[in-house]
Coordinates of N, CA and C in Angstrom, one line a residue:
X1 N 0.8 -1.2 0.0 CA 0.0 0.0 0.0 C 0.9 1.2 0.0
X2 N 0.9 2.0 -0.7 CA 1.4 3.5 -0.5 C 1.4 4.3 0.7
X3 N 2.0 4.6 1.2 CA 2.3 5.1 2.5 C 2.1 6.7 2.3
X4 N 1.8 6.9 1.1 CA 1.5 8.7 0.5 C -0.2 8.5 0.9
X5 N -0.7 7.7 1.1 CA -2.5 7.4 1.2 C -2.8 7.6 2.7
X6 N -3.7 8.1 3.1 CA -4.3 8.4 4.3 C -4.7 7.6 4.6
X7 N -5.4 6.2 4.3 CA -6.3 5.3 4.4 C -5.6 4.3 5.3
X8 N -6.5 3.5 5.8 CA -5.9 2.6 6.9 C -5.2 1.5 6.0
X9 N -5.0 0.4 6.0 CA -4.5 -0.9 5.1 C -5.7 -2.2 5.5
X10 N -6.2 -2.2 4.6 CA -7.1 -3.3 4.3 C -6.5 -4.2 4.2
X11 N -5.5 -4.7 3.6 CA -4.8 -6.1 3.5 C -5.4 -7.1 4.3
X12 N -5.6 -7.1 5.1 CA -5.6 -8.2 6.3 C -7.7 -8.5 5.9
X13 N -7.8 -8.1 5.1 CA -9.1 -8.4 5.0 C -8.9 -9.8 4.0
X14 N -9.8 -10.9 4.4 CA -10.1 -12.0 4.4 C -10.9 -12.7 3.1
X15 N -10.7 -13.3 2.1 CA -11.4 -13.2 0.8 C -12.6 -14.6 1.2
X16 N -12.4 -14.9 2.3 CA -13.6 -16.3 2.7 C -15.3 -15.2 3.3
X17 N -14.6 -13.9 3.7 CA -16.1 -13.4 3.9 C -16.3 -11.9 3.7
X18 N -16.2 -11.9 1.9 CA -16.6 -11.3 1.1 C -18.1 -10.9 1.2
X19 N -19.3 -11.7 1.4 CA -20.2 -11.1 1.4 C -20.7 -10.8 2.9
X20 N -20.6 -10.8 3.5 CA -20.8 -11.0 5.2 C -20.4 -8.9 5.7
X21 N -20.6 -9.4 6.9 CA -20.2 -7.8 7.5 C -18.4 -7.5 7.3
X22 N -18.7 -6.4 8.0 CA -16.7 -5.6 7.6 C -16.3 -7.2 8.9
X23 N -14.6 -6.6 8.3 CA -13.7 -7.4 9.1 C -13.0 -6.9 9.6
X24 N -13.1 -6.0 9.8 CA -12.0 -5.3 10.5 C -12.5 -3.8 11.1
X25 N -11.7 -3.1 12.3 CA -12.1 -2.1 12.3 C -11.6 -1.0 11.2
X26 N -12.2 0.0 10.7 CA -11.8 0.9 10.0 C -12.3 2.8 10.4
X27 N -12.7 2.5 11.7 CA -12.4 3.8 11.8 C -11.6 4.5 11.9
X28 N -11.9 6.0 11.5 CA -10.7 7.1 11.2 C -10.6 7.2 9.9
X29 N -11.3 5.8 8.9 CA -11.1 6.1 7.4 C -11.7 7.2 6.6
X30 N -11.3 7.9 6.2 CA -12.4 9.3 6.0 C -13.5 8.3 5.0
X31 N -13.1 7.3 4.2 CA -13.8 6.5 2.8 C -15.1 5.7 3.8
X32 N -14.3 5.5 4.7 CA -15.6 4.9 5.6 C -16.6 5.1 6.4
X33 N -16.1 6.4 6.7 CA -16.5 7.9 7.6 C -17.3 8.0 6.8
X34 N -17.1 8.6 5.9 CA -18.3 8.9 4.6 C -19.3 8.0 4.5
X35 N -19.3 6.7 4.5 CA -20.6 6.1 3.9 C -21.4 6.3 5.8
X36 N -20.6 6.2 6.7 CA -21.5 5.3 7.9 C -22.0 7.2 8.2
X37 N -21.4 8.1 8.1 CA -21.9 10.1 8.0 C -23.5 9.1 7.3
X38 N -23.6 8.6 6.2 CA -24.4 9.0 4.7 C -25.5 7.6 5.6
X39 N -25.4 6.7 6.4 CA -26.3 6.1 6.5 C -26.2 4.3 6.2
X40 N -24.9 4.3 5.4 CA -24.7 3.5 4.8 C -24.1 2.3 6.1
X41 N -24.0 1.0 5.6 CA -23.0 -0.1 6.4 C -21.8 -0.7 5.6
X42 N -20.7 -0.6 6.4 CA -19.5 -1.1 5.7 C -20.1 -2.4 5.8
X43 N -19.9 -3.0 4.9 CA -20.1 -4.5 4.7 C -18.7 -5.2 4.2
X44 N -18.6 -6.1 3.6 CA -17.3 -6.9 3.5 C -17.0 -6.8 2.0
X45 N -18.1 -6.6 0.9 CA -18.4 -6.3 -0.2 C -17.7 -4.3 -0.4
X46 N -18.3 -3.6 0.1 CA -17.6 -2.1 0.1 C -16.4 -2.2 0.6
X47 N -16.1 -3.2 1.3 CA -14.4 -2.5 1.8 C -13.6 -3.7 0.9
X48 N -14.0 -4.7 0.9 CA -13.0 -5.5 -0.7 C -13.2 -4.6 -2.1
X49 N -14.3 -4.0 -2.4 CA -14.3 -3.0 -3.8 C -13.1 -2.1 -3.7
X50 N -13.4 -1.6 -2.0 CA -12.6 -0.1 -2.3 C -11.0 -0.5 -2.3
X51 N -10.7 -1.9 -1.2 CA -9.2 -1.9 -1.4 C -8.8 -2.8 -2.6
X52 N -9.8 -3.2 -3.4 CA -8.8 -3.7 -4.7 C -9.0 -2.2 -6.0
X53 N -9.7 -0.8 -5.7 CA -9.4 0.2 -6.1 C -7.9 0.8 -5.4
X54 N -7.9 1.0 -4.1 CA -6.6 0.9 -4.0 C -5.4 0.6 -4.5
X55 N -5.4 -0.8 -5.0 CA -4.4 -1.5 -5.1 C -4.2 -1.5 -6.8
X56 N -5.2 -0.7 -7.2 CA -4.8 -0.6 -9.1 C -3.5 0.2 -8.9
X57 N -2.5 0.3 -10.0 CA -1.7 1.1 -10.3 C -2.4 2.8 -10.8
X58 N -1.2 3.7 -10.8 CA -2.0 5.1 -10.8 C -2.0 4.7 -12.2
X59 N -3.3 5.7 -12.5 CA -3.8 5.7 -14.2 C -4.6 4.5 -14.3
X60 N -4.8 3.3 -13.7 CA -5.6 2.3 -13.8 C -7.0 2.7 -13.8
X61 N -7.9 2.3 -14.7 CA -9.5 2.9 -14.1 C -10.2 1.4 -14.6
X62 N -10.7 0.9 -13.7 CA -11.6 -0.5 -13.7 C -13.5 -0.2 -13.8
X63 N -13.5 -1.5 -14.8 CA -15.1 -0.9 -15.8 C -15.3 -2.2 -14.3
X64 N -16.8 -2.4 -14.3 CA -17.8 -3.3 -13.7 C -17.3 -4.2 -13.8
X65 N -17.0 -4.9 -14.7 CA -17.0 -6.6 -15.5 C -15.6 -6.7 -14.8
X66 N -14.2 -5.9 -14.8 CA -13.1 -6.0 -14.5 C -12.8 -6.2 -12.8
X67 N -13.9 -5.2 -11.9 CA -13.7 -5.2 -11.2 C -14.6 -6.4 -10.4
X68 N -15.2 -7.0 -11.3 CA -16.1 -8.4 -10.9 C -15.4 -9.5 -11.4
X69 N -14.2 -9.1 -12.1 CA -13.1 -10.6 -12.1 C -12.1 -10.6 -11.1
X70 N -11.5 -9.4 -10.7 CA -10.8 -9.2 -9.4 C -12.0 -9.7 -8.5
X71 N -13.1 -9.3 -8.1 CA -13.5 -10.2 -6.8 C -13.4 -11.7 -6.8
X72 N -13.7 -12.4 -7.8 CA -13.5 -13.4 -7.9 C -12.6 -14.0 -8.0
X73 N -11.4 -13.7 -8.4 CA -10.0 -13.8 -8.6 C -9.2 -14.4 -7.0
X74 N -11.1 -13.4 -6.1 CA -10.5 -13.3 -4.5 C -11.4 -13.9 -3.9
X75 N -11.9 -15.1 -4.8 CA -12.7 -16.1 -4.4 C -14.1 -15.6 -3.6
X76 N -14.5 -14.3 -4.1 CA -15.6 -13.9 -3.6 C -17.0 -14.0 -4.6
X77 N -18.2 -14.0 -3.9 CA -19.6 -14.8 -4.7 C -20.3 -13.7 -4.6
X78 N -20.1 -12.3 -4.9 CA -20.6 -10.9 -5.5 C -20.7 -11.2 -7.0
X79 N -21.6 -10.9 -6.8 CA -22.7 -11.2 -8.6 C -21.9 -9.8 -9.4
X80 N -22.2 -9.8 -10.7 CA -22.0 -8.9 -11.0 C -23.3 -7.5 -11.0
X81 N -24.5 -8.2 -10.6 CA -25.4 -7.2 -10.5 C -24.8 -6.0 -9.4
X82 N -24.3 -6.5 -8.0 CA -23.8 -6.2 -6.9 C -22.7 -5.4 -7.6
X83 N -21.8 -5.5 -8.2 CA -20.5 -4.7 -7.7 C -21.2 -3.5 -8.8
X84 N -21.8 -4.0 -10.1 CA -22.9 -2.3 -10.5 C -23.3 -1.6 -9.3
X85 N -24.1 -2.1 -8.6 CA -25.0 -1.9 -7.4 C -23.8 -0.8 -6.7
X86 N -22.9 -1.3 -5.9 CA -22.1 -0.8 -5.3 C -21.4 0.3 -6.1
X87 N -20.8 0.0 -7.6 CA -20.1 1.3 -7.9 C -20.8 2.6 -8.2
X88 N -22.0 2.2 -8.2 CA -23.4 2.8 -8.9 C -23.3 4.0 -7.4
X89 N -23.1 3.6 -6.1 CA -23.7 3.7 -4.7 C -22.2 4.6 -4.4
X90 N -20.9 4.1 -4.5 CA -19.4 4.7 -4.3 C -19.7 5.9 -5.3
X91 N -19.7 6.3 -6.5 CA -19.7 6.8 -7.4 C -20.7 8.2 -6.9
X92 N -22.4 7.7 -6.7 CA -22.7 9.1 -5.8 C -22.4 9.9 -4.9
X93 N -22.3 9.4 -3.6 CA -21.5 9.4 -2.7 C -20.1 10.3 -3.0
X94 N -19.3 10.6 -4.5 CA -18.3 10.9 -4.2 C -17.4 10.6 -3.7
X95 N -17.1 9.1 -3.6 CA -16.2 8.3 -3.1 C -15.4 7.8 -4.4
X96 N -15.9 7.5 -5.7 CA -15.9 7.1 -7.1 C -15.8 7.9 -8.1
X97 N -14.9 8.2 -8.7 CA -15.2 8.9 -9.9 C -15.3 8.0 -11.2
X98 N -16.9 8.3 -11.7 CA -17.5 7.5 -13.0 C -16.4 8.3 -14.3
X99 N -16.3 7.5 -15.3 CA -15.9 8.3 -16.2 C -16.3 7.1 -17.8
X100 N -16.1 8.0 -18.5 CA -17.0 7.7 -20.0 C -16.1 7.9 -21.0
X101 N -14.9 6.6 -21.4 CA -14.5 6.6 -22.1 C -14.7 6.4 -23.8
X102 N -16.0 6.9 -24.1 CA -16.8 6.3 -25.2 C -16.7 4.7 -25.7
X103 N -16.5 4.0 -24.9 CA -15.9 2.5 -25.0 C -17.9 1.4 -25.2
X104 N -18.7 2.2 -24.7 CA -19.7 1.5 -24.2 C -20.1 1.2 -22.9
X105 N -19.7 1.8 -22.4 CA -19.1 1.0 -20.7 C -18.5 2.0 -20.0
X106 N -18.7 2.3 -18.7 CA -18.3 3.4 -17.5 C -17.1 2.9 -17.2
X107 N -15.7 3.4 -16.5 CA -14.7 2.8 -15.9 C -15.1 3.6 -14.5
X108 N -13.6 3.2 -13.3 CA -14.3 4.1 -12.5 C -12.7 4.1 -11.8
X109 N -12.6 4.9 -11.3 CA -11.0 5.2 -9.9 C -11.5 5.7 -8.9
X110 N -11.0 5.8 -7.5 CA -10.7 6.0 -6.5 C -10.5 8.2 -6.7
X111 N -11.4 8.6 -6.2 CA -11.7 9.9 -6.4 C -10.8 10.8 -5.4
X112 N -10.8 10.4 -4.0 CA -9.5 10.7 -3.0 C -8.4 10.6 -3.5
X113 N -7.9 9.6 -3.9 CA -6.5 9.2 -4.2 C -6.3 10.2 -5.7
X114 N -6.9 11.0 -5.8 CA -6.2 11.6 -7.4 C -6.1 12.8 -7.3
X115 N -5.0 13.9 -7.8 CA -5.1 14.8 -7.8 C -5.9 15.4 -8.9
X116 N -6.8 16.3 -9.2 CA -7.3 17.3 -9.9 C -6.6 16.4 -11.2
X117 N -7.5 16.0 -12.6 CA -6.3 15.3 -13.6 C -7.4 15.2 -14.6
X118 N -7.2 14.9 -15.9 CA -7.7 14.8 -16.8 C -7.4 14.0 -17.8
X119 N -8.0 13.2 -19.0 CA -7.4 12.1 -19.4 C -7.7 12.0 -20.9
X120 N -6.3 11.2 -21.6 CA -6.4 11.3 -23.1 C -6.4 10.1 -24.2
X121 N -7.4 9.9 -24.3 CA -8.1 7.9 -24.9 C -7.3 8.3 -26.5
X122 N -6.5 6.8 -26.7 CA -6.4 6.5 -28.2 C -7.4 6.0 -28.5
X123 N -7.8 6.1 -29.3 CA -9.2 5.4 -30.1 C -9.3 4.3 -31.2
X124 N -7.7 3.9 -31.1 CA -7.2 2.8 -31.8 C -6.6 1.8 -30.8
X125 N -6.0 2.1 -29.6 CA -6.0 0.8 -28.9 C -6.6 0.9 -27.2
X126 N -7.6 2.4 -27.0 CA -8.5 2.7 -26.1 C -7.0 2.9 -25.2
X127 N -5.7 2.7 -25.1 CA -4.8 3.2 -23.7 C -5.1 4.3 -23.4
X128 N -4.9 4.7 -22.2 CA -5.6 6.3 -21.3 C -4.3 6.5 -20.3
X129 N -4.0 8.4 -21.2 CA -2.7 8.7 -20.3 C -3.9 9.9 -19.3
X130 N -3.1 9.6 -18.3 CA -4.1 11.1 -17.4 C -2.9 12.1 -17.1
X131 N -3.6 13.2 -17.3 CA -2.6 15.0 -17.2 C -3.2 15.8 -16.4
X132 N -2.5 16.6 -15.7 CA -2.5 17.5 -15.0 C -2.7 18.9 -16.2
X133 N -3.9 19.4 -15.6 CA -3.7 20.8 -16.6 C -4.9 21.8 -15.7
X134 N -4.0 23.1 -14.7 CA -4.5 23.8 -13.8 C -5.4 24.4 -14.7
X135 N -5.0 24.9 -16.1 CA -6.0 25.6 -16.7 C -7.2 25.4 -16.8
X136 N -7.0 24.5 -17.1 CA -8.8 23.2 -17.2 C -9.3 23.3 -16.6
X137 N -8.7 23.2 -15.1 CA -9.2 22.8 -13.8 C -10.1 24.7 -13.4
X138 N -9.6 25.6 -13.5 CA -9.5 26.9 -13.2 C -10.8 27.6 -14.2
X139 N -10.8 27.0 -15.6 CA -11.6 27.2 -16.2 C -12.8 26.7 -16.3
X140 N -13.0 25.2 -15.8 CA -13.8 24.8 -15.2 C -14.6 24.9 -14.4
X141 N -13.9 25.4 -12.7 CA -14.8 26.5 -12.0 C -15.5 27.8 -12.4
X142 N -14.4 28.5 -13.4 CA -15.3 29.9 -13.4 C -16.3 29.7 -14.4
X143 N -16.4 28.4 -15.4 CA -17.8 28.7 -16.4 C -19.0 28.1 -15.1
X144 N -18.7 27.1 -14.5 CA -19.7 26.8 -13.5 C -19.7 28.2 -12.6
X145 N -19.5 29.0 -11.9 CA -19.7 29.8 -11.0 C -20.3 30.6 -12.2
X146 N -19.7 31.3 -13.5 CA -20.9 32.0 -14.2 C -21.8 31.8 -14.3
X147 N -22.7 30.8 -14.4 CA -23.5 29.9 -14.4 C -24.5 29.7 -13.5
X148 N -23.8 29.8 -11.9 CA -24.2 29.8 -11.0 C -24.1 28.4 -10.4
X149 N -23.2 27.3 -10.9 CA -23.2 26.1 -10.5 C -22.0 25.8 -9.6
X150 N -22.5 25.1 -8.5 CA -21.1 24.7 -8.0 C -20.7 23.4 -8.5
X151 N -19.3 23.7 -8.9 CA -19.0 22.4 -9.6 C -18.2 21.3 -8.8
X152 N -18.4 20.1 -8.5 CA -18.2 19.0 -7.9 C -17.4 18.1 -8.9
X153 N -17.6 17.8 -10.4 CA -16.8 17.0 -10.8 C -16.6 17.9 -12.3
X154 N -14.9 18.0 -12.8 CA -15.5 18.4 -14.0 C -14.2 17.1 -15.2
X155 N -14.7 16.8 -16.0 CA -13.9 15.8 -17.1 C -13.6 16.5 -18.4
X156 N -12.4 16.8 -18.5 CA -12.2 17.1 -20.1 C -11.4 15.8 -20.5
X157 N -12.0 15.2 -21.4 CA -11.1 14.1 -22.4 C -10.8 14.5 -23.9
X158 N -9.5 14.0 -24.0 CA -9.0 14.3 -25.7 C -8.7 12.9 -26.0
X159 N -9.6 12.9 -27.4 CA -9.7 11.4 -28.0 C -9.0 11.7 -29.5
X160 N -7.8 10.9 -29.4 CA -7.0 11.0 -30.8 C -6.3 9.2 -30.9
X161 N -5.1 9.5 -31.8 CA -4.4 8.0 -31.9 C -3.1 8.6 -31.4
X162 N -2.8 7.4 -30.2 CA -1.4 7.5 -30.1 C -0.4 7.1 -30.8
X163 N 1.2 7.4 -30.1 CA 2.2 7.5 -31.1 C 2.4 6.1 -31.9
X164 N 2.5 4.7 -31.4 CA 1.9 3.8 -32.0 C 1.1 3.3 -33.0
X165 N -0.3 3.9 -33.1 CA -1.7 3.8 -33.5 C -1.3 4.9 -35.1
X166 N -0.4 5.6 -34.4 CA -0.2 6.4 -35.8 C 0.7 5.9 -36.7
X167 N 1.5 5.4 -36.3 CA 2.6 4.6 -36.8 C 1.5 3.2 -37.2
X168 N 1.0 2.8 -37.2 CA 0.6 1.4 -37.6 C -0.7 2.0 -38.6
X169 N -1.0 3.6 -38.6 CA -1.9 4.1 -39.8 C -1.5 4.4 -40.7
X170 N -0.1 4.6 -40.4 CA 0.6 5.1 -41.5 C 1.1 3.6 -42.8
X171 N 1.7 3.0 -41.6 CA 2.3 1.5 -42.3 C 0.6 1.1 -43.0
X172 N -0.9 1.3 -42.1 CA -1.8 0.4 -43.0 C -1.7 1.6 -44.1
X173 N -1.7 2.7 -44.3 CA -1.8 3.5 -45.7 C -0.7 3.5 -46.5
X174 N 0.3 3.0 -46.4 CA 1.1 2.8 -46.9 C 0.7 1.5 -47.9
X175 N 0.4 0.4 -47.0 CA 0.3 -0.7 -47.7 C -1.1 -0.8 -48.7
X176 N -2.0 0.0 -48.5 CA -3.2 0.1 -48.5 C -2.8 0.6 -50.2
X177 N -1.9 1.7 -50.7 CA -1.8 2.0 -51.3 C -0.8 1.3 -51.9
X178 N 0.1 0.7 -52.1 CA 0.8 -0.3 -52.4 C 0.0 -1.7 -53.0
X179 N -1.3 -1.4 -52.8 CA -2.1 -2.7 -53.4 C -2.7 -4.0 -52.7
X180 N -1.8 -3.8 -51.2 CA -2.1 -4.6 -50.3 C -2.8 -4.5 -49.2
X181 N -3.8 -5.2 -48.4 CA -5.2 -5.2 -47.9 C -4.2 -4.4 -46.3
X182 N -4.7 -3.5 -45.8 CA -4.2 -3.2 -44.3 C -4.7 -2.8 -43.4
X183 N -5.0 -3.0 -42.2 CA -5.5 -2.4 -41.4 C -5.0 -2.2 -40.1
X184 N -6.0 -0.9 -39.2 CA -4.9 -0.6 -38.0 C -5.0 -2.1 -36.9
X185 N -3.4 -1.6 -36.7 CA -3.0 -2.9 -35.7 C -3.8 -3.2 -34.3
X186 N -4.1 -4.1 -33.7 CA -4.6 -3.3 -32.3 C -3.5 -4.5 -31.5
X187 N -3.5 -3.6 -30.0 CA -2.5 -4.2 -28.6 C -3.5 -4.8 -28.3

């Protein structure tokens, strides 16, 4: 676990009782503070979601289906109706940030752990670099405040082809014109 994280260490949580109550104490977690503030119960289900968000690498963002093969990975019997359910529940709450990579399908990260960031999809092999950019961030509040909105989440995404994806449009146009059948490569 990153020792830059505020958060307590879940590790020691138990993959035999996934669906059952928490296992551990976690007070002091501000992630946990929040749901039990909101009404909510840590269950064994919300604190295995949140610490295998944790435990992605930075820039990792996990869709539904992904994060319902990691449970199971952890021998746990959360349906996949459930972990929608739950990201669906983390996500309002503000614990989650939803995001819409035009893919079909919502991914999601750990909203605490990130600083202010923004993110840029190839659209030939879907990889997502995330960037820091104050301006965005600065411009963002003042059209919401013109507006009169207070802004809570804001996403700018740039969808192009990476340096690869361009390199492998060029080789299929190359070949393409050459007489030979080509198409872009995918990772």
């Amino acid at each position: 676990m990153d020792p830059s994280f505020p958060w307590c260490d879940l590790s020691e949580i138990a993959s035999d009782n996934v669906g059952g109550e928490h296992l551990q104490d976690n007070a002091g977690d501000p992630v946990f503070d929040s749901l039990r503030k909101r009404g909510h119960r840590i269950t064994a289900q919300r604190e295995t979601i949140l610490q295998i968000f944790r435990e992605q690498p930075h820039g990792l963002h996990l869709s539904a289906e992904e994060l319902h093969g990691k449970l199971i990975e952890r021998g746990s019997n959360v349906s996949l109706a459930t972990a929608y359910r739950t990201l669906k529940l983390l996500s309002s709450l503000g614990l989650l940030r939803e995001l819409d990579f035009a893919e079909g399908h919502k991914h999601y990260e750990l909203k605490q752990e990130t600083l202010p960031h923004q993110h840029i999809i190839c659209i030939g092999c879907n990889a997502t670099l995330e960037f820091e950019d104050h301006f965005l961030e600065e411009a963002g509040q003042k059209i919401g405040a013109r507006h009169g909105f207070e802004v809570i989440d804001a996403q700018f995404k740039i969808f192009g082809l990476c340096p690869q994806c361009r390199k492998n449009r060029k080789e299929t146009n190359v070949a393409t014109a050459e007489g030979r059948p080509g198409k872009l490569k995918s990772r």
